[in-house]
Short mmCIF file of C-alpha atoms in Angstrom, two decimals:
data_model
loop_
_atom_site.label_atom_id
_atom_site.label_comp_id
_atom_site.label_asym_id
_atom_site.label_seq_id
_atom_site.Cartn_x
_atom_site.Cartn_y
_atom_site.Cartn_z
CA UNK A 1 -18.15 -0.64 -27.45
CA UNK A 2 -14.87 -2.34 -26.42
CA UNK A 3 -16.25 -5.64 -27.37
CA UNK A 4 -16.83 -4.28 -30.92
CA UNK A 5 -13.81 -2.95 -31.11
CA UNK A 6 -11.97 -6.38 -30.37
CA UNK A 7 -14.13 -8.09 -32.69
CA UNK A 8 -13.67 -5.63 -35.50
CA UNK A 9 -9.49 -5.95 -34.92
CA UNK A 10 -9.62 -9.51 -34.80
CA UNK A 11 -11.61 -9.42 -38.26
CA UNK A 12 -8.72 -7.29 -39.44
CA UNK A 13 -6.00 -9.81 -38.42
CA UNK A 14 -7.85 -12.55 -40.13
CA UNK A 15 -8.57 -10.69 -43.34
CA UNK A 16 -7.09 -12.15 -46.65
CA UNK A 17 -4.22 -9.22 -46.75
CA UNK A 18 -2.55 -10.29 -43.77
CA UNK A 19 0.36 -11.74 -44.46
CA UNK A 20 1.14 -15.52 -43.67
CA UNK A 21 4.56 -17.14 -42.45
CA UNK A 22 7.06 -18.64 -44.94
CA UNK A 23 9.76 -19.67 -42.35
CA UNK A 24 9.61 -16.86 -39.96
CA UNK A 25 6.61 -14.32 -40.09
CA UNK A 26 7.93 -11.46 -42.17
CA UNK A 27 4.72 -9.30 -40.98
CA UNK A 28 3.33 -10.69 -37.71
CA UNK A 29 0.59 -8.68 -36.21
CA UNK A 30 1.44 -6.90 -32.65
CA UNK A 31 -0.07 -8.11 -29.70
CA UNK A 32 -0.79 -4.35 -28.95
CA UNK A 33 -3.56 -4.34 -31.78
CA UNK A 34 -6.22 -6.40 -29.59
CA UNK A 35 -5.63 -3.62 -26.62
CA UNK A 36 -5.65 -0.17 -27.77
CA UNK A 37 -7.79 0.37 -24.52
CA UNK A 38 -4.54 0.31 -22.48
CA UNK A 39 -3.15 3.45 -24.09
CA UNK A 40 -4.71 6.97 -24.42
CA UNK A 41 -4.35 7.25 -27.90
CA UNK A 42 -5.12 5.20 -31.16
CA UNK A 43 -3.81 4.98 -34.83
CA UNK A 44 -6.45 4.48 -37.41
CA UNK A 45 -5.36 4.08 -41.09
CA UNK A 46 -8.12 4.83 -43.77
CA UNK A 47 -8.31 4.05 -47.42
CA UNK A 48 -9.77 7.57 -47.66
CA UNK A 49 -11.69 10.38 -46.03
CA UNK A 50 -10.47 12.42 -42.59
CA UNK A 51 -11.14 12.46 -39.11
CA UNK A 52 -10.37 16.09 -38.65
CA UNK A 53 -13.83 16.73 -37.61
CA UNK A 54 -13.66 13.92 -34.95
CA UNK A 55 -10.32 15.77 -33.36
CA UNK A 56 -8.19 13.11 -35.19
CA UNK A 57 -4.43 14.39 -36.39
CA UNK A 58 -2.87 13.35 -39.69
CA UNK A 59 -0.12 11.59 -38.68
CA UNK A 60 1.07 10.42 -42.10
CA UNK A 61 -0.48 11.96 -45.39
CA UNK A 62 1.17 9.24 -47.30
CA UNK A 63 -0.48 6.29 -45.65
CA UNK A 64 -3.58 7.87 -44.07
CA UNK A 65 -2.73 7.30 -40.47
CA UNK A 66 -4.64 9.63 -38.23
CA UNK A 67 -4.15 9.75 -34.18
CA UNK A 68 -7.44 9.85 -32.46
CA UNK A 69 -8.17 9.56 -28.55
CA UNK A 70 -8.83 5.95 -27.67
CA UNK A 71 -12.21 6.79 -26.66
CA UNK A 72 -13.21 8.27 -29.84
CA UNK A 73 -11.60 5.46 -31.75
CA UNK A 74 -14.00 3.25 -30.06
CA UNK A 75 -17.00 5.21 -30.43
CA UNK A 76 -16.17 5.95 -34.47
CA UNK A 77 -14.62 2.10 -35.51
CA UNK A 78 -18.32 1.05 -35.96
CA UNK A 79 -19.45 3.46 -38.61
CA UNK A 80 -15.95 3.70 -40.11
CA UNK A 81 -16.03 -0.23 -40.46
CA UNK A 82 -19.51 0.14 -42.03
CA UNK A 83 -18.31 2.34 -44.53
CA UNK A 84 -15.39 0.04 -45.17
CA UNK A 85 -12.86 2.67 -45.21
CA UNK A 86 -10.39 1.54 -42.38
CA UNK A 87 -7.14 -0.45 -43.17
CA UNK A 88 -5.61 -0.99 -39.82
CA UNK A 89 -5.93 0.32 -36.22
CA UNK A 90 -2.84 0.27 -33.98
CA UNK A 91 -2.34 1.51 -30.29
CA UNK A 92 -0.22 4.94 -30.27
CA UNK A 93 2.46 3.11 -27.57
CA UNK A 94 5.41 4.83 -26.22
CA UNK A 95 9.03 4.63 -27.57
CA UNK A 96 11.91 4.73 -25.60
CA UNK A 97 15.51 6.44 -26.03
CA UNK A 98 17.89 3.31 -26.26
CA UNK A 99 20.52 4.68 -23.48
CA UNK A 100 21.89 2.55 -20.97
CA UNK A 101 23.85 4.15 -18.61
CA UNK A 102 25.63 7.74 -18.05
CA UNK A 103 29.10 8.02 -16.50
CA UNK A 104 31.44 10.64 -15.70
CA UNK A 105 31.56 14.01 -17.20
CA UNK A 106 33.34 14.38 -20.22
CA UNK A 107 37.34 14.51 -20.08
CA UNK A 108 38.02 15.06 -24.43
CA UNK A 109 38.55 11.31 -25.24
CA UNK A 110 36.58 10.37 -28.25
CA UNK A 111 38.26 6.35 -28.36
CA UNK A 112 35.88 5.40 -30.77
CA UNK A 113 37.36 7.81 -34.11
CA UNK A 114 40.16 5.29 -34.38
CA UNK A 115 38.30 2.53 -33.54
CA UNK A 116 36.05 3.03 -36.88
CA UNK A 117 38.64 4.75 -38.81
CA UNK A 118 36.82 8.23 -38.46
CA UNK A 119 40.62 9.83 -38.21
CA UNK A 120 42.30 7.94 -41.36
CA UNK A 121 40.99 10.43 -43.95
CA UNK A 122 39.19 14.37 -43.69
CA UNK A 123 35.67 13.71 -44.22
CA UNK A 124 34.00 15.68 -47.14
CA UNK A 125 31.98 18.67 -47.11
CA UNK A 126 28.23 18.91 -46.60
CA UNK A 127 26.42 16.39 -49.45
CA UNK A 128 23.88 13.49 -48.28
CA UNK A 129 21.88 14.70 -45.36
CA UNK A 130 21.38 13.11 -42.01
CA UNK A 131 18.09 13.46 -40.12
CA UNK A 132 17.88 12.68 -36.48
CA UNK A 133 14.56 11.76 -35.00
CA UNK A 134 14.91 11.97 -31.57
CA UNK A 135 14.25 14.08 -28.67
CA UNK A 136 14.20 17.82 -28.90
CA UNK A 137 17.91 19.28 -30.21
CA UNK A 138 19.64 22.08 -27.84
CA UNK A 139 19.68 24.75 -30.43
CA UNK A 140 21.25 27.09 -27.73
CA UNK A 141 24.12 24.52 -26.97
CA UNK A 142 27.31 25.96 -28.13
CA UNK A 143 28.09 22.69 -30.51
CA UNK A 144 24.72 23.81 -32.23
CA UNK A 145 24.07 27.55 -31.86
CA UNK A 146 26.42 28.72 -34.72
CA UNK A 147 26.56 25.36 -36.48
CA UNK A 148 26.37 25.85 -40.25
CA UNK A 149 23.88 23.78 -42.57
CA UNK A 150 21.31 23.00 -39.46
CA UNK A 151 18.08 22.91 -40.38
CA UNK A 152 14.69 22.23 -38.09
CA UNK A 153 12.21 20.27 -39.59
CA UNK A 154 9.89 20.43 -36.71
CA UNK A 155 9.53 22.80 -33.83
CA UNK A 156 12.42 21.75 -31.35
CA UNK A 157 11.52 21.29 -27.34
CA UNK A 158 13.32 20.51 -24.32
CA UNK A 159 10.39 20.20 -22.11
CA UNK A 160 8.37 17.12 -23.78
CA UNK A 161 9.82 14.15 -21.97
CA UNK A 162 12.46 13.42 -19.49
CA UNK A 163 14.60 12.33 -21.85
CA UNK A 164 15.42 15.58 -23.55
CA UNK A 165 18.85 15.30 -23.45
CA UNK A 166 19.00 12.35 -25.66
CA UNK A 167 18.29 14.00 -29.09
CA UNK A 168 21.08 16.73 -28.57
CA UNK A 169 23.62 13.63 -27.45
CA UNK A 170 22.59 11.61 -30.78
CA UNK A 171 22.93 14.59 -32.68
CA UNK A 172 26.55 15.53 -31.37
CA UNK A 173 27.92 11.98 -31.95
CA UNK A 174 26.67 12.31 -35.47
CA UNK A 175 27.53 15.75 -36.79
CA UNK A 176 29.11 17.80 -33.94
CA UNK A 177 30.84 20.75 -35.75
CA UNK A 178 34.85 21.19 -35.77
CA UNK A 179 34.18 24.69 -33.85
CA UNK A 180 37.26 24.61 -31.30
CA UNK A 181 34.76 23.74 -28.47
CA UNK A 182 33.63 20.23 -26.91
CA UNK A 183 33.83 17.14 -29.48
CA UNK A 184 33.73 16.42 -32.97
CA UNK A 185 31.18 13.96 -34.67
CA UNK A 186 31.87 11.37 -37.11
CA UNK A 187 30.82 14.08 -39.87
CA UNK A 188 31.20 17.37 -38.79
CA UNK A 189 30.30 18.91 -42.05
CA UNK A 190 27.14 17.16 -42.92
CA UNK A 191 23.83 18.67 -43.49
CA UNK A 192 22.31 18.21 -40.37
CA UNK A 193 18.43 17.87 -40.19
CA UNK A 194 16.20 17.69 -37.02
CA UNK A 195 12.88 16.45 -36.53
CA UNK A 196 11.67 16.28 -32.82
CA UNK A 197 9.44 13.14 -31.90
CA UNK A 198 8.02 15.15 -28.84
CA UNK A 199 6.46 12.55 -26.61
CA UNK A 200 8.43 9.58 -28.39
CA UNK A 201 5.45 7.79 -29.31
CA UNK A 202 4.76 5.77 -32.58
CA UNK A 203 2.44 8.53 -34.03
CA UNK A 204 5.05 11.25 -33.18
CA UNK A 205 7.71 8.85 -34.99
CA UNK A 206 5.66 8.57 -37.92
CA UNK A 207 4.73 12.28 -38.02
CA UNK A 208 8.75 13.13 -37.90
CA UNK A 209 9.49 10.78 -40.37
CA UNK A 210 6.93 12.55 -42.64
CA UNK A 211 8.84 15.47 -41.91
CA UNK A 212 11.85 14.09 -43.08
CA UNK A 213 10.29 12.57 -46.30
CA UNK A 214 9.11 15.78 -47.05
CA UNK A 215 12.40 17.33 -47.11
CA UNK A 216 14.02 14.68 -49.41
CA UNK A 217 16.06 11.67 -48.94
CA UNK A 218 18.64 11.56 -46.25
CA UNK A 219 20.04 8.91 -43.78
CA UNK A 220 17.78 8.81 -41.19
CA UNK A 221 18.72 7.92 -37.75
CA UNK A 222 16.36 6.07 -34.86
CA UNK A 223 18.02 5.64 -31.66
CA UNK A 224 14.63 4.84 -29.92
CA UNK A 225 12.43 1.92 -29.84
CA UNK A 226 9.10 0.59 -28.84
CA UNK A 227 8.27 -2.82 -27.40
CA UNK A 228 5.41 -4.22 -29.86
CA UNK A 229 5.60 -4.45 -33.70
CA UNK A 230 4.05 -1.57 -35.62
CA UNK A 231 2.72 -2.44 -38.88
CA UNK A 232 2.06 1.57 -39.56
CA UNK A 233 5.57 2.41 -38.55
CA UNK A 234 7.18 -0.16 -40.46
CA UNK A 235 5.01 0.94 -43.51
CA UNK A 236 6.37 4.67 -43.05
CA UNK A 237 9.92 3.17 -42.99
CA UNK A 238 9.36 1.15 -46.08
CA UNK A 239 7.86 4.30 -47.71
CA UNK A 240 11.13 6.13 -46.89
CA UNK A 241 13.36 3.34 -48.17
CA UNK A 242 11.16 3.33 -51.26
CA UNK A 243 11.79 6.88 -51.78
CA UNK A 244 15.46 6.91 -51.45
CA UNK A 245 16.28 7.37 -47.77
CA UNK A 246 18.54 4.91 -45.79
CA UNK A 247 17.01 4.12 -42.16
CA UNK A 248 19.34 3.39 -39.53
CA UNK A 249 18.20 2.20 -35.88
CA UNK A 250 19.87 1.27 -32.49
CA UNK A 251 19.16 -2.57 -31.75
CA UNK A 252 18.27 -1.84 -28.03
CA UNK A 253 20.07 -2.15 -24.73
CA UNK A 254 18.21 -5.47 -23.15
CA UNK A 255 20.79 -8.02 -23.71
CA UNK A 256 20.60 -9.09 -20.18
CA UNK A 257 17.10 -9.92 -19.97
CA UNK A 258 17.15 -12.04 -23.25
CA UNK A 259 17.13 -9.03 -26.05
CA UNK A 260 13.54 -8.50 -26.77
CA UNK A 261 12.87 -7.27 -29.76
CA UNK A 262 12.90 -3.37 -30.01
CA UNK A 263 11.16 -1.88 -33.14
CA UNK A 264 12.20 -0.31 -35.96
CA UNK A 265 15.41 -2.39 -35.54
CA UNK A 266 14.07 -5.73 -36.70
CA UNK A 267 12.43 -4.38 -39.74
CA UNK A 268 13.64 -5.23 -43.12
CA UNK A 269 15.54 -2.59 -44.95
CA UNK A 270 16.60 -0.72 -41.72
CA UNK A 271 20.38 -0.97 -41.09
CA UNK A 272 20.55 -2.09 -37.64
CA UNK A 273 23.44 -1.26 -34.99
CA UNK A 274 24.76 -3.20 -32.13
CA UNK A 275 27.32 -1.44 -29.44
CA UNK A 276 31.04 -2.51 -28.89
CA UNK A 277 33.38 -1.50 -26.38
CA UNK A 278 36.79 -0.37 -26.26
CA UNK A 279 38.15 -4.08 -26.78
CA UNK A 280 36.16 -4.28 -29.73
CA UNK A 281 33.70 -6.85 -28.17
CA UNK A 282 29.99 -6.66 -28.08
CA UNK A 283 29.01 -4.33 -25.19
CA UNK A 284 27.38 -5.89 -22.19
CA UNK A 285 23.99 -4.58 -22.63
CA UNK A 286 23.77 -4.62 -26.59
CA UNK A 287 21.17 -6.49 -27.67
CA UNK A 288 21.68 -9.86 -29.68
CA UNK A 289 19.45 -9.93 -33.00
CA UNK A 290 19.20 -12.10 -36.24
CA UNK A 291 18.31 -8.60 -37.71
CA UNK A 292 21.76 -7.01 -36.91
CA UNK A 293 23.54 -5.67 -39.65
CA UNK A 294 26.88 -3.75 -37.84
CA UNK A 295 28.19 -2.63 -34.79
CA UNK A 296 30.06 0.80 -33.74
CA UNK A 297 31.40 1.86 -30.33
CA UNK A 298 28.64 2.31 -27.96
CA UNK A 299 30.27 2.74 -24.66
CA UNK A 300 31.77 5.79 -22.47
CA UNK A 301 30.88 7.94 -25.74
CA UNK A 302 31.51 11.70 -25.43
CA UNK A 303 28.50 13.60 -26.01
CA UNK A 304 26.66 17.09 -25.65
CA UNK A 305 23.83 17.88 -23.72
CA UNK A 306 21.69 20.81 -22.57
CA UNK A 307 23.39 22.84 -19.74
CA UNK A 308 19.89 22.09 -17.70
CA UNK A 309 20.99 18.12 -17.66
CA UNK A 310 24.87 19.09 -16.56
CA UNK A 311 26.57 22.13 -15.97
CA UNK A 312 29.46 21.02 -18.67
CA UNK A 313 27.27 20.68 -21.18
CA UNK A 314 28.77 17.30 -22.00
CA UNK A 315 28.79 13.68 -20.55
CA UNK A 316 30.02 10.09 -21.34
CA UNK A 317 26.97 7.90 -22.04
CA UNK A 318 26.45 4.29 -22.83
CA UNK A 319 24.02 2.65 -25.39
CA UNK A 320 23.31 1.79 -28.75
CA UNK A 321 21.66 4.93 -29.15
CA UNK A 322 25.36 6.22 -29.52
CA UNK A 323 26.39 3.66 -31.85
CA UNK A 324 23.79 4.19 -34.02
CA UNK A 325 24.58 8.01 -35.23
CA UNK A 326 28.33 7.02 -35.58
CA UNK A 327 26.51 4.69 -38.32
CA UNK A 328 24.40 7.30 -39.40
CA UNK A 329 27.32 9.66 -39.94
CA UNK A 330 29.57 7.71 -41.44
CA UNK A 331 26.75 6.30 -44.09
CA UNK A 332 26.23 9.77 -45.06
CA UNK A 333 29.79 10.77 -45.24
CA UNK A 334 30.49 7.44 -47.51
CA UNK A 335 27.47 8.03 -49.78
CA UNK A 336 28.72 11.78 -50.14
CA UNK A 337 32.39 10.68 -51.21
CA UNK A 338 30.48 7.99 -53.64
CA UNK A 339 27.86 9.81 -55.25
CA UNK A 340 27.31 7.47 -58.05
CA UNK A 341 26.34 4.91 -55.89
CA UNK A 342 22.61 4.13 -55.57
CA UNK A 343 21.07 4.13 -51.79
CA UNK A 344 20.81 0.23 -52.08
CA UNK A 345 23.99 0.21 -52.90
CA UNK A 346 25.40 2.43 -49.95
CA UNK A 347 23.11 0.33 -47.36
CA UNK A 348 24.57 -3.13 -48.12
CA UNK A 349 28.53 -1.73 -48.45
CA UNK A 350 28.23 -0.59 -45.17
CA UNK A 351 27.30 -3.75 -43.89
CA UNK A 352 29.67 -6.11 -46.23
CA UNK A 353 32.73 -3.45 -45.62
CA UNK A 354 32.38 -3.76 -41.76
CA UNK A 355 35.29 -5.58 -40.08
CA UNK A 356 34.70 -8.86 -38.67
CA UNK A 357 35.43 -8.75 -35.10
CA UNK A 358 33.41 -11.86 -33.83
CA UNK A 359 32.38 -15.54 -35.19
CA UNK A 360 33.14 -15.75 -39.09
CA UNK A 361 30.70 -13.93 -41.24
CA UNK A 362 27.37 -12.84 -39.72
CA UNK A 363 26.61 -13.11 -36.16
CA UNK A 364 23.79 -12.08 -33.61
CA UNK A 365 26.35 -10.12 -31.29
CA UNK A 366 28.07 -7.73 -34.21
CA UNK A 367 26.16 -8.43 -37.38
CA UNK A 368 28.80 -8.47 -40.06
CA UNK A 369 31.23 -6.46 -37.65
CA UNK A 370 32.50 -3.23 -36.84
CA UNK A 371 32.08 0.02 -38.81
CA UNK A 372 34.91 0.34 -40.96
CA UNK A 373 35.05 3.89 -42.59
CA UNK A 374 37.95 3.47 -44.80
CA UNK A 375 36.99 -0.24 -46.29
CA UNK A 376 33.43 1.47 -47.07
CA UNK A 377 35.40 4.46 -48.98
CA UNK A 378 37.14 2.02 -51.32
CA UNK A 379 35.76 -1.48 -51.48
CA UNK A 380 33.93 -2.47 -54.41
CA UNK A 381 30.07 -1.81 -53.79
CA UNK A 382 27.81 -4.08 -54.48
CA UNK A 383 25.51 -3.80 -57.74
CA UNK A 384 22.30 -1.79 -57.40
CA UNK A 385 19.03 -3.40 -56.38
CA UNK A 386 16.99 -0.18 -57.26
CA UNK A 387 13.22 -2.20 -57.40
CA UNK A 388 13.45 -2.44 -53.52
CA UNK A 389 11.40 -2.54 -51.38
CA UNK A 390 9.43 -5.60 -53.13
CA UNK A 391 9.25 -8.13 -50.34
CA UNK A 392 5.43 -9.08 -51.06
CA UNK A 393 2.42 -8.28 -53.52
CA UNK A 394 1.40 -5.43 -51.34
CA UNK A 395 4.57 -3.51 -51.88
CA UNK A 396 4.33 -3.94 -55.55
CA UNK A 397 0.78 -3.48 -57.02
CA UNK A 398 -1.51 -0.39 -57.21
CA UNK A 399 -3.20 0.82 -54.09
CA UNK A 400 -1.39 -1.92 -51.68
CA UNK A 401 1.66 -0.01 -49.58
CA UNK A 402 2.01 2.72 -52.26
CA UNK A 403 -0.51 4.34 -54.25
CA UNK A 404 1.03 3.46 -57.33
CA UNK A 405 2.29 0.01 -58.93
CA UNK A 406 5.78 -0.35 -59.45
CA UNK A 407 6.59 -0.58 -63.20
CA UNK A 408 6.39 -4.32 -64.28
CA UNK A 409 9.64 -6.10 -65.92
CA UNK A 410 7.35 -6.84 -68.59
CA UNK A 411 4.42 -4.89 -70.35
CA UNK A 412 2.12 -4.64 -73.69
CA UNK A 413 4.74 -3.83 -76.39
CA UNK A 414 7.53 -4.99 -74.23
CA UNK A 415 7.24 -8.71 -73.91
CA UNK A 416 11.09 -9.66 -73.22
CA UNK A 417 13.15 -8.43 -70.00
CA UNK A 418 16.58 -9.43 -68.79
CA UNK A 419 17.93 -8.02 -65.50
CA UNK A 420 19.89 -8.48 -62.48
CA UNK A 421 19.00 -8.44 -58.94
CA UNK A 422 20.15 -10.02 -55.45
CA UNK A 423 18.90 -11.63 -52.19
CA UNK A 424 19.99 -11.32 -48.66
CA UNK A 425 19.09 -13.75 -45.99
CA UNK A 426 18.44 -11.06 -43.20
CA UNK A 427 17.36 -8.00 -45.32
CA UNK A 428 16.17 -8.82 -48.47
CA UNK A 429 15.28 -12.50 -48.68
CA UNK A 430 12.51 -12.43 -51.05
CA UNK A 431 11.97 -10.02 -54.29
CA UNK A 432 8.53 -9.96 -56.15
CA UNK A 433 7.95 -8.38 -59.63
CA UNK A 434 5.00 -7.78 -61.65
CA UNK A 435 5.33 -9.42 -65.21
CA UNK A 436 2.50 -9.27 -68.42
CA UNK A 437 0.97 -12.08 -69.78
CA UNK A 438 -0.27 -11.25 -73.28
CA UNK A 439 -3.54 -12.98 -74.55
CA UNK A 440 -2.87 -16.57 -76.39
CA UNK A 441 0.93 -16.35 -75.53
CA UNK A 442 3.01 -18.17 -73.23
CA UNK A 443 5.57 -16.49 -70.60
CA UNK A 444 8.91 -18.36 -70.05
CA UNK A 445 10.96 -17.26 -66.85
CA UNK A 446 14.41 -18.51 -66.30
CA UNK A 447 16.55 -17.56 -63.13
CA UNK A 448 20.01 -18.05 -63.28
CA UNK A 449 22.17 -17.75 -59.90
CA UNK A 450 25.16 -18.10 -58.07
CA UNK A 451 23.74 -20.03 -54.92
CA UNK A 452 20.52 -21.69 -54.24
CA UNK A 453 17.28 -19.80 -54.89
CA UNK A 454 13.30 -20.86 -55.67
CA UNK A 455 10.65 -19.23 -57.85
CA UNK A 456 7.12 -19.08 -57.67
CA UNK A 457 4.68 -17.47 -60.44
CA UNK A 458 1.55 -16.41 -58.78
CA UNK A 459 -1.90 -15.29 -60.14
CA UNK A 460 -3.36 -12.29 -60.13
CA UNK A 461 -5.74 -13.42 -57.46
CA UNK A 462 -2.80 -13.88 -55.20
CA UNK A 463 -2.80 -11.03 -52.41
CA UNK A 464 0.58 -12.37 -50.87
CA UNK A 465 3.39 -14.69 -51.54
CA UNK A 466 2.99 -16.43 -48.15
CA UNK A 467 -0.12 -18.37 -48.64
CA UNK A 468 0.04 -21.91 -47.73
CA UNK A 469 -2.32 -24.99 -48.17
CA UNK A 470 -4.97 -24.92 -50.54
CA UNK A 471 -5.01 -20.93 -50.67
CA UNK A 472 -1.42 -21.33 -52.30
CA UNK A 473 -2.53 -24.33 -54.92
CA UNK A 474 -5.47 -22.38 -55.84
CA UNK A 475 -3.35 -18.87 -56.85
CA UNK A 476 -0.23 -20.33 -58.01
CA UNK A 477 0.49 -21.07 -61.72
CA UNK A 478 4.03 -22.59 -61.45
CA UNK A 479 7.01 -23.10 -59.00
CA UNK A 480 10.64 -24.42 -59.51
CA UNK A 481 12.58 -25.60 -56.77
CA UNK A 482 15.53 -27.15 -58.06
CA UNK A 483 18.72 -27.68 -55.52
CA UNK A 484 21.81 -26.05 -55.90
CA UNK A 485 22.69 -23.52 -58.89
CA UNK A 486 21.11 -25.02 -61.49
CA UNK A 487 18.70 -22.26 -63.31
CA UNK A 488 14.92 -22.37 -62.01
CA UNK A 489 12.44 -22.18 -64.79
CA UNK A 490 8.50 -21.33 -64.49
CA UNK A 491 6.13 -20.60 -67.37
CA UNK A 492 2.44 -20.23 -67.80
CA UNK A 493 0.23 -20.01 -70.92
CA UNK A 494 -2.58 -17.40 -71.06
CA UNK A 495 -5.52 -19.06 -73.17
CA UNK A 496 -8.15 -16.20 -73.04
CA UNK A 497 -8.41 -13.10 -75.24
CA UNK A 498 -7.20 -10.77 -72.67
CA UNK A 499 -3.85 -9.88 -71.20
CA UNK A 500 -2.97 -10.12 -67.49
CA UNK A 501 0.11 -9.27 -64.61
CA UNK A 502 1.08 -12.25 -62.86
CA UNK A 503 3.70 -12.03 -60.13
CA UNK A 504 7.04 -13.47 -60.15
CA UNK A 505 8.48 -14.42 -56.58
CA UNK A 506 12.22 -15.33 -56.32
CA UNK A 507 13.40 -15.88 -52.95
CA UNK A 508 15.70 -17.92 -50.48
CA UNK A 509 14.93 -21.16 -49.51
CA UNK A 510 16.17 -21.27 -45.94
CA UNK A 511 16.23 -18.64 -43.16
CA UNK A 512 19.91 -18.87 -43.13
CA UNK A 513 21.00 -19.23 -46.71
CA UNK A 514 23.65 -17.24 -48.14
CA UNK A 515 23.20 -14.12 -49.99
CA UNK A 516 22.44 -14.48 -53.92
CA UNK A 517 23.09 -12.67 -57.28
CA UNK A 518 20.54 -13.83 -59.82
CA UNK A 519 19.50 -12.77 -63.21
CA UNK A 520 15.86 -13.10 -64.43
CA UNK A 521 15.32 -13.68 -68.08
CA UNK A 522 11.45 -13.28 -69.56
CA UNK A 523 10.45 -14.52 -72.95
CA UNK A 524 7.06 -14.48 -74.68
CA UNK A 525 5.99 -16.99 -77.50
CA UNK A 526 3.06 -17.96 -79.20
CA UNK A 527 3.06 -21.59 -77.63
#
């Protein structure tokens, strides 16, 4: 039976819906997909139907993800394959809290507050919520027992894993109240939501994300990571971003062994955070990554922990786990203070307002620099990029990643369009749009820009914009790769008597290209 499973999963990897690479694969398949037998449980994504009768647990209603014992999954997969309802299979791999080391008991010194400007102005009252997805919160701790605006989205437990102090510690850094005891979080008045990921597996993280999305948009903190890329976890995070939440993740604590990726930090549309020390240098343990966005203090951070772990209820801890909630709290603070901003503006504002502390511009150690709350509160925000995530065709077509297609930029009755958008080399190097091509008409697209971008116009048959070779030639209407800042122009003529939707792809031509602002103009004519 295991041989059948491996063949089946290999077929999934070879399916036309799998993304090919442009420069670096945007969605590589995880090695763990071929070895679910090494784990007690598997995740099975269905296009329809239920696995409840087989003992399955629904993990994500939005994405149709079920958790099953691995032996049950192996038994069920041939029948599910015959029915054509399986979209993906992954192991339910464990996550690890991204804590490095612990040091002395708390002595009352929160040095990090001045480093990020948290002491320069009072934070606002309750506003944009924070959601902590982690091990359970100790609701009896003096920091949280009477804390207002604290909501438990799931049952909280302190017995699921040996790391059960971690959720309380992370929560305290983000939002411990000003109550005359212990410490004060970066945003003490925040609306605080807690979702316990229990055994800290991919399925439990996805389930906690579902609970967070059910409660409404928030700034979601993930101070944890898994070793192998999970496409299902990535899709749940993209769903969170699509529905208005900002996800913050710790980059990891494995610098000294080569900085292997720790997911979800490398995913696009995730605010990825490194740790710095008291001298504003990258911490010795903080992983380096091209996916980094900014950094925050993560060395000798005073945190609250359950009394079952220490007699004082407080400790100093090190790790990117504690840099991330500083950014999470600060992001909710800025979003609350600037309520007119779209969440995509807040996301990039936190990055672009950071104080450069290493090599000029972006670097793999600290991202764009050290969190700077005063600058984020006052700096001009970038323009809204409200069509995100639209990195590939599957994110904008019906029954792709989402059930409903995104609104097209042109449609029957509206055959012209003009709008601005932007690209970013690490978080958003690709924008894909649907546009309508009426019968017996020609559609022309002009992209004007402030730096170099390229443009492709794809046929309805294209499943992804990352096709290569003969498949690219077969599915491409037109391409424009003019160098420099000259406008990019593509067009398509529909000679049939039926209209159709094509896909416009605007992207950065080089992996390390500068971020770009551009304007798309679409016109439709008889010729």
